[in-house]
Amino acid sequence: MNLPDTSSAKPLYKQLEEALKAAILSGEYQPGQQIPTENDLSASWQVSRVTVRKALDALTRENFLTRVSGKGTFVSGEKFQRSMTGIMSFSELCRSQGRRPGSRTIKSVFEACDEDIRSKLNIPDGEKAVVIERIRYADDVPVSLETVWFPPSFAALLNEDLNSHSLYDTLREKHGLWFTHSSKTIELVYASFEVAHYLGVASRYPLISIKSEMIDNKGEMSCISHQLIVGDKLRFTV
């Protein structure tokens, strides 16, 4: 970045703000990368720390930067926007924003489930649920860990290649089933060691937990899902 133009009518902090923004948009600073400290920027730009702080504050308000107390200032990751009304698959969400969806299945099994899930999915005593657990990617970046439960009548899903195909599309195209609405429970949780490993974040990293009970086109609750989402990768609208 060039030194500020002291003869310009544009304030110094604004010049620094625009220079940092240009560096972010050009890829000089990548999402998640830490930018130089206030002291370093002050020295390299030959301006006061007050000027630097005003520029960083402006970029933080615009969501270009994220300031972490005691650690520094980082380039914000681009956020996906997801509506909490209606139903949209992760693959549809990615494609709608020009991103490439991806999945890696880490579990596809018959498995015992807790009594709440058993009751809501009408799973008879002694039978197991169909459980599918996947890491969801956007442009090869892990965004979410998703676990879904189905009644045992959905056993055919265990033979599907869900690394390459959308679960929602598979249900619609092969089984004539789609979801019409859902109820959601949302809370803030912290990544366990295992979840952190899958999502490429630090242990105890804050995640958004979304538990959804899905009603299908036959009026039945045929799926319960639980998503653990990297919070700085998704923005919600209501």
PDB file of C-alpha atoms in Angstrom, residues 15-127:
ATOM      1  CA  GLN A  15      -7.424   6.897   2.553  1.00  0.00           C
ATOM      2  CA  LEU A  16      -6.223   4.093   4.816  1.00  0.00           C
ATOM      3  CA  GLU A  17      -9.706   2.576   4.943  1.00  0.00           C
ATOM      4  CA  GLU A  18      -9.915   2.515   1.141  1.00  0.00           C
ATOM      5  CA  ALA A  19      -6.392   1.119   0.789  1.00  0.00           C
ATOM      6  CA  LEU A  20      -7.119  -1.726   3.229  1.00  0.00           C
ATOM      7  CA  LYS A  21     -10.449  -2.453   1.541  1.00  0.00           C
ATOM      8  CA  ALA A  22      -8.726  -2.632  -1.842  1.00  0.00           C
ATOM      9  CA  ALA A  23      -6.131  -5.029  -0.399  1.00  0.00           C
ATOM     10  CA  ILE A  24      -8.906  -7.272   0.921  1.00  0.00           C
ATOM     11  CA  LEU A  25     -10.904  -7.245  -2.319  1.00  0.00           C
ATOM     12  CA  SER A  26      -7.803  -7.945  -4.409  1.00  0.00           C
ATOM     13  CA  GLY A  27      -6.943 -10.975  -2.282  1.00  0.00           C
ATOM     14  CA  GLU A  28      -3.780  -9.486  -0.795  1.00  0.00           C
ATOM     15  CA  TYR A  29      -5.405 -10.194   2.566  1.00  0.00           C
ATOM     16  CA  GLN A  30      -7.359 -13.468   2.584  1.00  0.00           C
ATOM     17  CA  PRO A  31     -10.495 -14.290   4.649  1.00  0.00           C
ATOM     18  CA  GLY A  32      -9.425 -15.267   8.151  1.00  0.00           C
ATOM     19  CA  GLN A  33      -5.972 -13.677   7.774  1.00  0.00           C
ATOM     20  CA  GLN A  34      -4.731 -11.345  10.489  1.00  0.00           C
ATOM     21  CA  ILE A  35      -3.849  -7.865   9.247  1.00  0.00           C
ATOM     22  CA  PRO A  36      -0.960  -5.775  10.652  1.00  0.00           C
ATOM     23  CA  THR A  37      -1.385  -4.361  14.150  1.00  0.00           C
ATOM     24  CA  GLU A  38      -2.407  -0.775  14.829  1.00  0.00           C
ATOM     25  CA  ASN A  39       1.205   0.011  15.737  1.00  0.00           C
ATOM     26  CA  ASP A  40       2.515  -1.514  12.501  1.00  0.00           C
ATOM     27  CA  LEU A  41      -0.037   0.308  10.362  1.00  0.00           C
ATOM     28  CA  SER A  42       0.662   3.548  12.191  1.00  0.00           C
ATOM     29  CA  ALA A  43       4.398   3.187  11.533  1.00  0.00           C
ATOM     30  CA  SER A  44       4.136   2.045   7.906  1.00  0.00           C
ATOM     31  CA  TRP A  45       1.578   4.703   7.000  1.00  0.00           C
ATOM     32  CA  GLN A  46       3.178   7.416   9.145  1.00  0.00           C
ATOM     33  CA  VAL A  47      -0.133   8.321  10.757  1.00  0.00           C
ATOM     34  CA  SER A  48      -1.406   8.311  14.316  1.00  0.00           C
ATOM     35  CA  ARG A  49      -2.993   5.279  15.963  1.00  0.00           C
ATOM     36  CA  VAL A  50      -6.216   7.313  16.246  1.00  0.00           C
ATOM     37  CA  THR A  51      -6.294   7.551  12.441  1.00  0.00           C
ATOM     38  CA  VAL A  52      -5.622   3.822  12.106  1.00  0.00           C
ATOM     39  CA  ARG A  53      -8.325   2.987  14.627  1.00  0.00           C
ATOM     40  CA  LYS A  54     -10.912   5.097  12.764  1.00  0.00           C
ATOM     41  CA  ALA A  55     -10.137   3.239   9.533  1.00  0.00           C
ATOM     42  CA  LEU A  56     -10.353  -0.164  11.217  1.00  0.00           C
ATOM     43  CA  ASP A  57     -13.585   0.755  12.972  1.00  0.00           C
ATOM     44  CA  ALA A  58     -15.160   1.746   9.648  1.00  0.00           C
ATOM     45  CA  LEU A  59     -14.117  -1.525   7.999  1.00  0.00           C
ATOM     46  CA  THR A  60     -15.399  -3.501  10.981  1.00  0.00           C
ATOM     47  CA  ARG A  61     -18.821  -1.835  10.679  1.00  0.00           C
ATOM     48  CA  GLU A  62     -18.862  -2.807   6.997  1.00  0.00           C
ATOM     49  CA  ASN A  63     -18.021  -6.441   7.917  1.00  0.00           C
ATOM     50  CA  PHE A  64     -14.706  -6.398   6.072  1.00  0.00           C
ATOM     51  CA  LEU A  65     -12.844  -6.920   9.345  1.00  0.00           C
ATOM     52  CA  THR A  66     -13.437  -8.763  12.606  1.00  0.00           C
ATOM     53  CA  ARG A  67     -11.661  -7.543  15.742  1.00  0.00           C
ATOM     54  CA  VAL A  68     -10.943 -10.214  18.367  1.00  0.00           C
ATOM     55  CA  SER A  69     -10.073  -8.918  21.814  1.00  0.00           C
ATOM     56  CA  GLY A  70      -6.552  -9.870  22.836  1.00  0.00           C
ATOM     57  CA  LYS A  71      -5.757 -11.485  19.474  1.00  0.00           C
ATOM     58  CA  GLY A  72      -5.916  -8.847  16.774  1.00  0.00           C
ATOM     59  CA  THR A  73      -7.874  -7.853  13.682  1.00  0.00           C
ATOM     60  CA  PHE A  74      -8.793 -10.387  10.997  1.00  0.00           C
ATOM     61  CA  VAL A  75     -10.327 -10.311   7.543  1.00  0.00           C
ATOM     62  CA  SER A  76     -13.918 -11.460   7.808  1.00  0.00           C
ATOM     63  CA  GLY A  77     -14.892 -14.603   5.951  1.00  0.00           C
ATOM     64  CA  GLU A  78     -17.583 -14.045   3.335  1.00  0.00           C
ATOM     65  CA  LYS A  79     -20.947 -14.877   4.877  1.00  0.00           C
ATOM     66  CA  PHE A  80     -23.728 -16.875   3.325  1.00  0.00           C
ATOM     67  CA  GLN A  81     -27.164 -15.413   3.760  1.00  0.00           C
ATOM     68  CA  ARG A  82     -29.852 -17.851   4.822  1.00  0.00           C
ATOM     69  CA  SER A  83     -33.505 -17.126   5.380  1.00  0.00           C
ATOM     70  CA  MET A  84     -35.037 -18.659   8.481  1.00  0.00           C
ATOM     71  CA  THR A  85     -38.451 -18.711   6.800  1.00  0.00           C
ATOM     72  CA  GLY A  86     -39.141 -21.352   4.193  1.00  0.00           C
ATOM     73  CA  ILE A  87     -36.921 -24.313   3.357  1.00  0.00           C
ATOM     74  CA  MET A  88     -33.811 -24.268   1.185  1.00  0.00           C
ATOM     75  CA  SER A  89     -31.238 -27.013   0.966  1.00  0.00           C
ATOM     76  CA  PHE A  90     -27.590 -26.240   1.572  1.00  0.00           C
ATOM     77  CA  SER A  91     -26.827 -27.025  -2.077  1.00  0.00           C
ATOM     78  CA  GLU A  92     -29.510 -24.577  -3.248  1.00  0.00           C
ATOM     79  CA  LEU A  93     -28.161 -21.943  -0.849  1.00  0.00           C
ATOM     80  CA  CYS A  94     -24.649 -22.293  -2.249  1.00  0.00           C
ATOM     81  CA  ARG A  95     -25.737 -22.249  -5.871  1.00  0.00           C
ATOM     82  CA  SER A  96     -27.953 -19.206  -5.294  1.00  0.00           C
ATOM     83  CA  GLN A  97     -24.862 -17.303  -4.164  1.00  0.00           C
ATOM     84  CA  GLY A  98     -22.553 -18.519  -6.910  1.00  0.00           C
ATOM     85  CA  ARG A  99     -20.714 -20.962  -4.678  1.00  0.00           C
ATOM     86  CA  ARG A 100     -19.918 -24.629  -5.279  1.00  0.00           C
ATOM     87  CA  PRO A 101     -21.620 -26.941  -2.745  1.00  0.00           C
ATOM     88  CA  GLY A 102     -19.861 -30.044  -1.502  1.00  0.00           C
ATOM     89  CA  SER A 103     -20.269 -32.822   1.043  1.00  0.00           C
ATOM     90  CA  ARG A 104     -18.284 -35.533   2.746  1.00  0.00           C
ATOM     91  CA  THR A 105     -20.271 -38.317   4.361  1.00  0.00           C
ATOM     92  CA  ILE A 106     -18.744 -39.436   7.637  1.00  0.00           C
ATOM     93  CA  LYS A 107     -21.639 -41.631   8.808  1.00  0.00           C
ATOM     94  CA  SER A 108     -24.419 -43.452   6.959  1.00  0.00           C
ATOM     95  CA  VAL A 109     -25.850 -46.167   9.198  1.00  0.00           C
ATOM     96  CA  PHE A 110     -28.726 -47.674  11.121  1.00  0.00           C
ATOM     97  CA  GLU A 111     -28.289 -46.363  14.650  1.00  0.00           C
ATOM     98  CA  ALA A 112     -30.181 -46.235  17.922  1.00  0.00           C
ATOM     99  CA  CYS A 113     -31.603 -42.798  18.690  1.00  0.00           C
ATOM    100  CA  ASP A 114     -32.922 -41.085  21.789  1.00  0.00           C
ATOM    101  CA  GLU A 115     -36.543 -41.365  22.876  1.00  0.00           C
ATOM    102  CA  ASP A 116     -37.472 -37.861  21.665  1.00  0.00           C
ATOM    103  CA  ILE A 117     -36.397 -38.585  18.079  1.00  0.00           C
ATOM    104  CA  ARG A 118     -37.939 -42.072  18.203  1.00  0.00           C
ATOM    105  CA  SER A 119     -41.277 -40.654  19.309  1.00  0.00           C
ATOM    106  CA  LYS A 120     -41.381 -37.804  16.784  1.00  0.00           C
ATOM    107  CA  LEU A 121     -40.425 -40.057  13.847  1.00  0.00           C
ATOM    108  CA  ASN A 122     -42.751 -42.858  15.003  1.00  0.00           C
ATOM    109  CA  ILE A 123     -39.928 -45.407  15.100  1.00  0.00           C
ATOM    110  CA  PRO A 124     -41.160 -48.664  16.705  1.00  0.00           C
ATOM    111  CA  ASP A 125     -39.435 -49.994  19.798  1.00  0.00           C
ATOM    112  CA  GLY A 126     -36.484 -52.180  18.936  1.00  0.00           C
ATOM    113  CA  GLU A 127     -35.875 -50.539  15.547  1.00  0.00           C
TER     114      GLU A 127
END
